[in-house]
Coordinates of C-alpha atoms and ligand atoms in Angstrom, one line a residue:
X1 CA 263.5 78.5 235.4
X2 CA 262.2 77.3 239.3
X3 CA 264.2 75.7 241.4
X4 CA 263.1 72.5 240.7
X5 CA 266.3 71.0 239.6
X6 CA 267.2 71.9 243.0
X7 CA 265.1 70.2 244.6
X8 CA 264.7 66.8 242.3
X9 CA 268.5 66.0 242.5
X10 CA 268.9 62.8 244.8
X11 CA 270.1 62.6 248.4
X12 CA 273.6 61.1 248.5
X13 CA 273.5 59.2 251.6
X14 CA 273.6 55.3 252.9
X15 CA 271.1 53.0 254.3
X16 CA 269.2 55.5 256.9
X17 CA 268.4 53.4 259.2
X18 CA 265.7 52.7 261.1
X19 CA 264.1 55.3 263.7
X20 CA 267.1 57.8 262.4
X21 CA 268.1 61.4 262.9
X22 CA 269.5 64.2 261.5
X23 CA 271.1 67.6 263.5
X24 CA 272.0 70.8 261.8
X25 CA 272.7 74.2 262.7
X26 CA 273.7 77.5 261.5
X27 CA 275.0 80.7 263.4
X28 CA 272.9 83.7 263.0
X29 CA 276.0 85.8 262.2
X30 CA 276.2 87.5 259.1
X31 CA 273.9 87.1 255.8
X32 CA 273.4 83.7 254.8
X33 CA 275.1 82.6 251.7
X34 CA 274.7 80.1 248.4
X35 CA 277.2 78.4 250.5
X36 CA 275.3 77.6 253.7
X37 CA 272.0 76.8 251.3
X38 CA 274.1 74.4 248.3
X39 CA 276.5 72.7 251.2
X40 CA 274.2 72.2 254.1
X41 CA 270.2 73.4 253.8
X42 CA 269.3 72.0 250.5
X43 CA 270.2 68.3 251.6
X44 CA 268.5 69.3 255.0
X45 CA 265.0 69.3 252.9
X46 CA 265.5 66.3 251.0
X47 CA 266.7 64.2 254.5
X48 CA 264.2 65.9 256.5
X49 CA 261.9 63.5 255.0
X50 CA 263.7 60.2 255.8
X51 CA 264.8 60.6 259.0
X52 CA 263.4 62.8 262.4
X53 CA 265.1 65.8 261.6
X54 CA 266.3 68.6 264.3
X55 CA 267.7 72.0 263.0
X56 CA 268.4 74.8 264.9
X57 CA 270.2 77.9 264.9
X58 CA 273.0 77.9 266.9
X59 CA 273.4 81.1 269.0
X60 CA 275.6 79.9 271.4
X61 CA 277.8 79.6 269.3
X62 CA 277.7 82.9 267.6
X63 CA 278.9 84.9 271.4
X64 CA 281.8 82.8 270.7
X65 CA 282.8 86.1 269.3
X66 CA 281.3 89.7 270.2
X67 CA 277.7 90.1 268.9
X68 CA 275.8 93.1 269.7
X69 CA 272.2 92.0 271.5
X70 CA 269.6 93.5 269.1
X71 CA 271.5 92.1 265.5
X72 CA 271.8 89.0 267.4
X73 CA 267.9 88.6 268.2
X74 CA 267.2 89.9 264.6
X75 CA 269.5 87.4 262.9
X76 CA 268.0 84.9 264.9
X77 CA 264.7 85.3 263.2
X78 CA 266.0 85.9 260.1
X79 CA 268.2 82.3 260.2
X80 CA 264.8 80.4 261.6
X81 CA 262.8 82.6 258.8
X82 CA 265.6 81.2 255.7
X83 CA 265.0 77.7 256.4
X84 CA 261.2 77.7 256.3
X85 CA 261.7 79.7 253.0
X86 CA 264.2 77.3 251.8
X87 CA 261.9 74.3 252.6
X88 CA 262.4 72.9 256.3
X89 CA 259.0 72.2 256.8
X90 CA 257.9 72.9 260.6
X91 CA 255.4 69.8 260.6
X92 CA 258.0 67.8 259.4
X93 CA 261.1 68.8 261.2
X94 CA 261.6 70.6 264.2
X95 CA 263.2 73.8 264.1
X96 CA 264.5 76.0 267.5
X97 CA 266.8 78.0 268.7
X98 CA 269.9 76.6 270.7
X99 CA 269.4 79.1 273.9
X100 CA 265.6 78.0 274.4
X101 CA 266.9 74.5 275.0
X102 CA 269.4 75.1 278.0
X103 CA 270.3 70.8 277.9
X104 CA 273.1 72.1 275.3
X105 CA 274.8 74.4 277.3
X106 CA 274.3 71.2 280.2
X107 CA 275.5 68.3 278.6
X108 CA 278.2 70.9 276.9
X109 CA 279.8 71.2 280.7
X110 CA 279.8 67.9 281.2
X111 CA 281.4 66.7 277.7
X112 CA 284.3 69.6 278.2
X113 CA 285.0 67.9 281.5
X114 CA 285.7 64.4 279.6
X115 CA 287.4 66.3 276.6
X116 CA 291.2 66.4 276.3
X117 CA 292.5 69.9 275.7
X118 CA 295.0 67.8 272.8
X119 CA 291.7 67.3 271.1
X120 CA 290.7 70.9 271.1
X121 CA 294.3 71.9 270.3
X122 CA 294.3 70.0 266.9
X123 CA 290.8 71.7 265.4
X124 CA 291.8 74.2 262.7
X125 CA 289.0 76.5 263.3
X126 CA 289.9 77.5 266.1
X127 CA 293.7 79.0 264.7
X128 CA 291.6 80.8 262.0
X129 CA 289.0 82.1 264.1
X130 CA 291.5 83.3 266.6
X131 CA 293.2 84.8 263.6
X132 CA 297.1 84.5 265.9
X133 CA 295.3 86.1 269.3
X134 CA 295.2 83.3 270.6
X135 CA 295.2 85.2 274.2
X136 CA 292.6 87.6 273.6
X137 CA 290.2 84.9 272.2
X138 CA 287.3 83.7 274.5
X139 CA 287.5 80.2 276.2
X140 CA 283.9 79.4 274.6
X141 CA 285.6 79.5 271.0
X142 CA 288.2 77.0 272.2
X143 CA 285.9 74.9 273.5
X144 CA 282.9 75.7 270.6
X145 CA 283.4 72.1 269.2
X146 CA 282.3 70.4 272.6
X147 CA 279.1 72.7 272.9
X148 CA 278.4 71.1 268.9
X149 CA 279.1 68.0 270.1
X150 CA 276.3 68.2 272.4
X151 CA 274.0 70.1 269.7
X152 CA 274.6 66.6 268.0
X153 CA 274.5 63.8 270.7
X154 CA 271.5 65.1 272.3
X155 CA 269.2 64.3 269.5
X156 CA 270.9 60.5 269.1
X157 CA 268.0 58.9 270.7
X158 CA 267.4 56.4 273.8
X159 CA 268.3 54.2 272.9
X160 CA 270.9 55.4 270.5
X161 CA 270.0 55.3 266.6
X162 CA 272.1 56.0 263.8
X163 CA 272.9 59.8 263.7
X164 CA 273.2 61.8 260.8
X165 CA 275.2 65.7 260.1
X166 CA 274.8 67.3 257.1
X167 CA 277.3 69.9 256.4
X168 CA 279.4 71.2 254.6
X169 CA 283.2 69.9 254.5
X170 CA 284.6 72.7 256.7
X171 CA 282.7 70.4 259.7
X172 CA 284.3 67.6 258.7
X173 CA 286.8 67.7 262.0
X174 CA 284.2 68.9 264.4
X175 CA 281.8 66.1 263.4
X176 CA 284.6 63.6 263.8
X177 CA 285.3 65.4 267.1
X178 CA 281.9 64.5 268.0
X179 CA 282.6 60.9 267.2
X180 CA 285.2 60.6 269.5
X181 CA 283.4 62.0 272.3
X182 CA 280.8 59.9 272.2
X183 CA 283.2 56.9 271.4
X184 CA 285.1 57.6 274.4
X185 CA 282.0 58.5 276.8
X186 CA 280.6 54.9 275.7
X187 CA 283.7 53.3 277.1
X188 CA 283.8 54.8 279.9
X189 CA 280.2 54.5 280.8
X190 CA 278.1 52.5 278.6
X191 CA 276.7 53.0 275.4
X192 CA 274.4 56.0 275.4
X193 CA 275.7 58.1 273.2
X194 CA 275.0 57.4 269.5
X195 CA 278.7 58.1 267.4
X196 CA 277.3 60.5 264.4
X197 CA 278.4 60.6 260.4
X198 CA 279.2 63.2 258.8
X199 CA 276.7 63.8 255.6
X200 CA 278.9 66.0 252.8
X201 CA 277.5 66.4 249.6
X202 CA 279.4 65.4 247.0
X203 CA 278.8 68.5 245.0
X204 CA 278.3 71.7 246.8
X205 CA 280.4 70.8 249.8
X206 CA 282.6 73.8 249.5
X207 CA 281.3 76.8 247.6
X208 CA 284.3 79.6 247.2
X209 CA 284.2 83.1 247.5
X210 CA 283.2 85.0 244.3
X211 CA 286.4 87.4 244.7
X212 CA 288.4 85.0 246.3
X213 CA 288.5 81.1 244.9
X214 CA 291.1 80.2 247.1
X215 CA 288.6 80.8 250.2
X216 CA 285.3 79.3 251.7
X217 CA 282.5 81.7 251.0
X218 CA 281.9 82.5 254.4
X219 CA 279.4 85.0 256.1
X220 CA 282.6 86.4 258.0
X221 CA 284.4 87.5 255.1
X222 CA 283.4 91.5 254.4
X223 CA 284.5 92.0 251.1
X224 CA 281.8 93.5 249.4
X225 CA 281.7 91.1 246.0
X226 CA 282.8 88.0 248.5
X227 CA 279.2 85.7 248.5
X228 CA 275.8 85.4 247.0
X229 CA 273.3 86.3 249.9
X230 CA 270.2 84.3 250.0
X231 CA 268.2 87.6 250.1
X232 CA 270.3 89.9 247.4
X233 CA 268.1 91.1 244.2
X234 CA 269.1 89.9 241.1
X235 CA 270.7 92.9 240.3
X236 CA 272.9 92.6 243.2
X237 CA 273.4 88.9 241.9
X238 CA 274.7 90.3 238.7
X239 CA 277.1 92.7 239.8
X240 CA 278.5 90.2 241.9
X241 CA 278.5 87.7 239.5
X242 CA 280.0 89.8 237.0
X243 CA 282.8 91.2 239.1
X244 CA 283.6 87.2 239.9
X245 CA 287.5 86.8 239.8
X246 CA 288.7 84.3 236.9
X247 CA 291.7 83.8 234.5
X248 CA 292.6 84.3 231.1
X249 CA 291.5 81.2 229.3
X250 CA 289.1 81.2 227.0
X251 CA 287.2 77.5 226.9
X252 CA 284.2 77.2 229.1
X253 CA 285.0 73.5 231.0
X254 CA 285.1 72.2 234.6
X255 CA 289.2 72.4 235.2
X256 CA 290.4 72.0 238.8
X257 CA 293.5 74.2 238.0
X258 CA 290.9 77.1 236.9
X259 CA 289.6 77.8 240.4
X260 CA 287.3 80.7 240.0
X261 CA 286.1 79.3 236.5
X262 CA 285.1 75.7 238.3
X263 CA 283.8 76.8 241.6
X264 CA 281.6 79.7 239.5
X265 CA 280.4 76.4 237.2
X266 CA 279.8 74.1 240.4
X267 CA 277.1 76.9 241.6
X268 CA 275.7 76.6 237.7
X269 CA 275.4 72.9 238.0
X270 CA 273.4 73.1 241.3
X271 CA 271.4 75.8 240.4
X272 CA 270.7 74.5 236.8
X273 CA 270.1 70.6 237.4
X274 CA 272.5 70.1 234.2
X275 CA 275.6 67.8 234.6
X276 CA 279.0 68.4 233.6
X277 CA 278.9 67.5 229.9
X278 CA 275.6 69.2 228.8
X279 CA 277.1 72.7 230.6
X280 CA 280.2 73.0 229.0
X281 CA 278.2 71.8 225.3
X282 CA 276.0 74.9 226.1
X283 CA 279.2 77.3 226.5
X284 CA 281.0 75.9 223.6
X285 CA 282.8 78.6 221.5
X286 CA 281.4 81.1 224.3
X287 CA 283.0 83.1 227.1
X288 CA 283.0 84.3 230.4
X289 CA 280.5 87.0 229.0
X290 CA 277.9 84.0 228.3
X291 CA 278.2 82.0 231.4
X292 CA 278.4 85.0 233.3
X293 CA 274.5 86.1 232.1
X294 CA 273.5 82.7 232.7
X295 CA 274.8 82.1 235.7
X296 CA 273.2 85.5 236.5
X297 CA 270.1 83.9 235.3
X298 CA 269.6 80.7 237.0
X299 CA 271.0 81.7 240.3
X300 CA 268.0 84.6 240.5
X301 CA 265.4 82.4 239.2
X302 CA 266.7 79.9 242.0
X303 CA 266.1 81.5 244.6
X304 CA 263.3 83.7 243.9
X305 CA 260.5 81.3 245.1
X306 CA 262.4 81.0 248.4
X307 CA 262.9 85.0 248.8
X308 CA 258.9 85.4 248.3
X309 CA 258.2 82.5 250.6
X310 CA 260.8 84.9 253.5
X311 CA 258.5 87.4 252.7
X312 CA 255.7 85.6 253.2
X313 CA 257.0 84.2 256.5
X314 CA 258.2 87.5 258.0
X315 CA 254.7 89.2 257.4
X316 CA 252.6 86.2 259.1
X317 CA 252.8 88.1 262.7
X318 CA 252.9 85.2 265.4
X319 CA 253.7 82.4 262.8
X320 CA 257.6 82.5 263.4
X321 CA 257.0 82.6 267.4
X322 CA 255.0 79.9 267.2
X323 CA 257.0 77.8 265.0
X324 CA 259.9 78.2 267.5
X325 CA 257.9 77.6 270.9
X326 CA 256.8 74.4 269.0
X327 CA 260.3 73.6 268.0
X328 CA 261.9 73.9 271.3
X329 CA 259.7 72.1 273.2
X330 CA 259.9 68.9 270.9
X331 CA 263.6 69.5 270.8
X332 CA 263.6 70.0 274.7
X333 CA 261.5 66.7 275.1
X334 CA 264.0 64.7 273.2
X335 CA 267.4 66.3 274.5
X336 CA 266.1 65.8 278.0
X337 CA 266.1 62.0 277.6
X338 CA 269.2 61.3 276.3
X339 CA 270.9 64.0 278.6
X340 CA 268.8 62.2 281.8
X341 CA 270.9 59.0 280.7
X342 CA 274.4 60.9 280.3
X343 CA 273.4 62.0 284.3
X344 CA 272.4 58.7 285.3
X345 CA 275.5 56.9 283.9
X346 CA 277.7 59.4 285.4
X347 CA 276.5 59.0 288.5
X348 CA 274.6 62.6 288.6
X349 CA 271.3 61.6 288.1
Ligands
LIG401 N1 281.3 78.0 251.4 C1 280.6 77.0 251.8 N2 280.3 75.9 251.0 C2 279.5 74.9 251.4 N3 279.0 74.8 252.7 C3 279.3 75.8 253.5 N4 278.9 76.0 254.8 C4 279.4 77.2 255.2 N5 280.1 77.8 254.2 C5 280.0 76.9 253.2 C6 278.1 75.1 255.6 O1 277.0 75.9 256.1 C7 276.7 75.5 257.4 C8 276.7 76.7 258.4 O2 278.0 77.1 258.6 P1 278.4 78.4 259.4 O3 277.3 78.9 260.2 O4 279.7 78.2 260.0 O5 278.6 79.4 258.1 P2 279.8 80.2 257.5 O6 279.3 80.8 256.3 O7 281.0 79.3 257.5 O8 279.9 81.3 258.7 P3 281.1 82.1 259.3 O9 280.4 82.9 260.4 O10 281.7 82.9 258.3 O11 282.0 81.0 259.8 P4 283.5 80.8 259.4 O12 284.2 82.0 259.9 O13 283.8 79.5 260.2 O14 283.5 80.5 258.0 C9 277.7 74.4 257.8 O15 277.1 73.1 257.5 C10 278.8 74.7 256.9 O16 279.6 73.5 256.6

């Protein structure tokens, strides 16, 4: 099996819109994840061809929290590598990195000066990322939403068009925070900012840890048999996949109260194309033992053409580089217009 199935299921979005865009990022901390790839990139490549697409990867952000300088640069390149592999198609979209464009970190200043600490106090990221140190945490992770709202706003055109996120549900409240900033900045000074919507997939949107159902798969989270990395061999696949916590029933079918059992046959579903009835007709009068080796099976076979196209990119010396300069030039371009019409409103320009 390919991943076609992956990449034939439809968009699930509105109207686009004419002369739209779309605005993604990921944090180059930690191994990318079947979570970051079924909740946000996979709808990337399908929207990336309906609207002007931006997606970048969002270091910034990651010194929210200590990073040490060379694993920092190398994740970088490893992020911007994944989504060429995975299909973000650098004459399509245009794909940089947040620190080469330095209008984030500008129009970031100015949107934290018209953002309400009451805002900032309410986003639940923030009390889990803090993890109860709420002293000892840096002022940039407080203030992290405002630096994505920019990320966001800058690419909503001049004049504004509709603006699209797709993400998965954990940046639901950010994305709305976003909203509201560029609600509020419109009153205030005109309309220049164009209010975004949230794009969550209806299946995918939150992938849970293999050892954990009740929790996110998350890049943070250590534990060894936690997530599905984009890059691990199938043999890694199947140890993790066989070690994946569920209950004692027997029947193979999609039941909310059966966690690990449902979120391990969401990741089956998007792998395999299949919908809900023809999966649990293949596992009829089978067990975990079965869905376990298929599983096994389709996620490998998934993501084997975009682990040989990694390769492939990481070998070409230059191509990476050149993809970026490209990127951030375009994304620089853009930014700078909408940001130039922030300053002028303001009265800064
Ligand atoms: N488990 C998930 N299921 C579906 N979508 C997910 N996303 C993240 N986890 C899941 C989506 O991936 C994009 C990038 O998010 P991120 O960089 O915050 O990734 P992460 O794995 O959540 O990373 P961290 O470092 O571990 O962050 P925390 O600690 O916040 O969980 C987003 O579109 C996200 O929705």
């Amino acid at each position: 099996m390919t991943n076609t199935a992956l990449q034939e299921r439809p968009v699930q979005i509105g109207d686009p819109g004419v002369g739209s865009r779309v605005l993604s990022g990921i944090m180059p901390t930690g191994d990318l994840h079947i979570g970051n790839y079924l909740g946000a990139i996979l709808n990337w490549t399908r929207m990336q061809h309906e609207h002007e697409s931006y997606f970048c990867i969002v270091n910034l952000h990651a010194i929210t929290t200590p990073q040490d300088p060379a694993e920092l640069r190398e994740k970088t390149r490893e992020v911007a590598a994944l989504y060429i592999a995975a299909g973000i198609d650098p004459k399509v979209s245009r794909i940089f990195v947040q620190s080469h464009v330095h209008n984030h970190a500008e129009l970031a200043w100015i949107l934290n000066c018209l953002t309400p600490l009451g805002w900032l106090e309410r986003m639940t990221q923030f009390k889990e990322k803090a993890r109860g140190e709420r002293e000892r945490a840096s002022a940039g992770l407080f203030t992290y939403p405002v630096l994505q709202a920019s990320d966001i706003l800058l690419y909503g055109g001049t004049p504004p068009r509709p603006l699209y996120v797709p993400v998965g549900d954990d940046q639901k409240q950010h994305v709305e925070l976003t909203r509201d900033a560029a609600e509020r900045f419109n009153r205030l000074y005109g309309e220049v900012l164009s209010p975004p919507e949230p794009l969550i997939p209806k299946r995918g949107a939150r992938i849970m840890g293999l050892d954990a159902p009740d929790r996110k798969m998350s890049k943070s989270e250590k534990g060894q048999y936690h997530g599905i990395r984009l890059l691990d061999t199938p043999e890694v696949i199947r140890k993790k996949i066989s070690r994946a916590v569920t209950d004692p029933g027997q029947e193979i079918r999609f039941d909310l109260a059966r966690p690990g059992l449902y979120n391990l046959l969401t990741i089956y579903e998007l792998f395999s194309g299949q919908d809900h009835e023809q999966i649990e007709r293949n596992f009829t009068g089978q067990g975990y033992a079965a869905l376990k080796k298929e599983l096994t099976e389709v996620v490998s076979e998934g993501l084997r053409p975009l682990q040989e196209r990694y390769k492939a990119v990481r070998d070409e010396p230059g191509y990476l580089e050149s993809v970026l300069a490209e990127g951030a030039e375009r994304a620089h371009e853009e930014s700078a217009r909408v940001l130039g019409e922030v300053k002028r409103a303001m009265g800064l320009g």
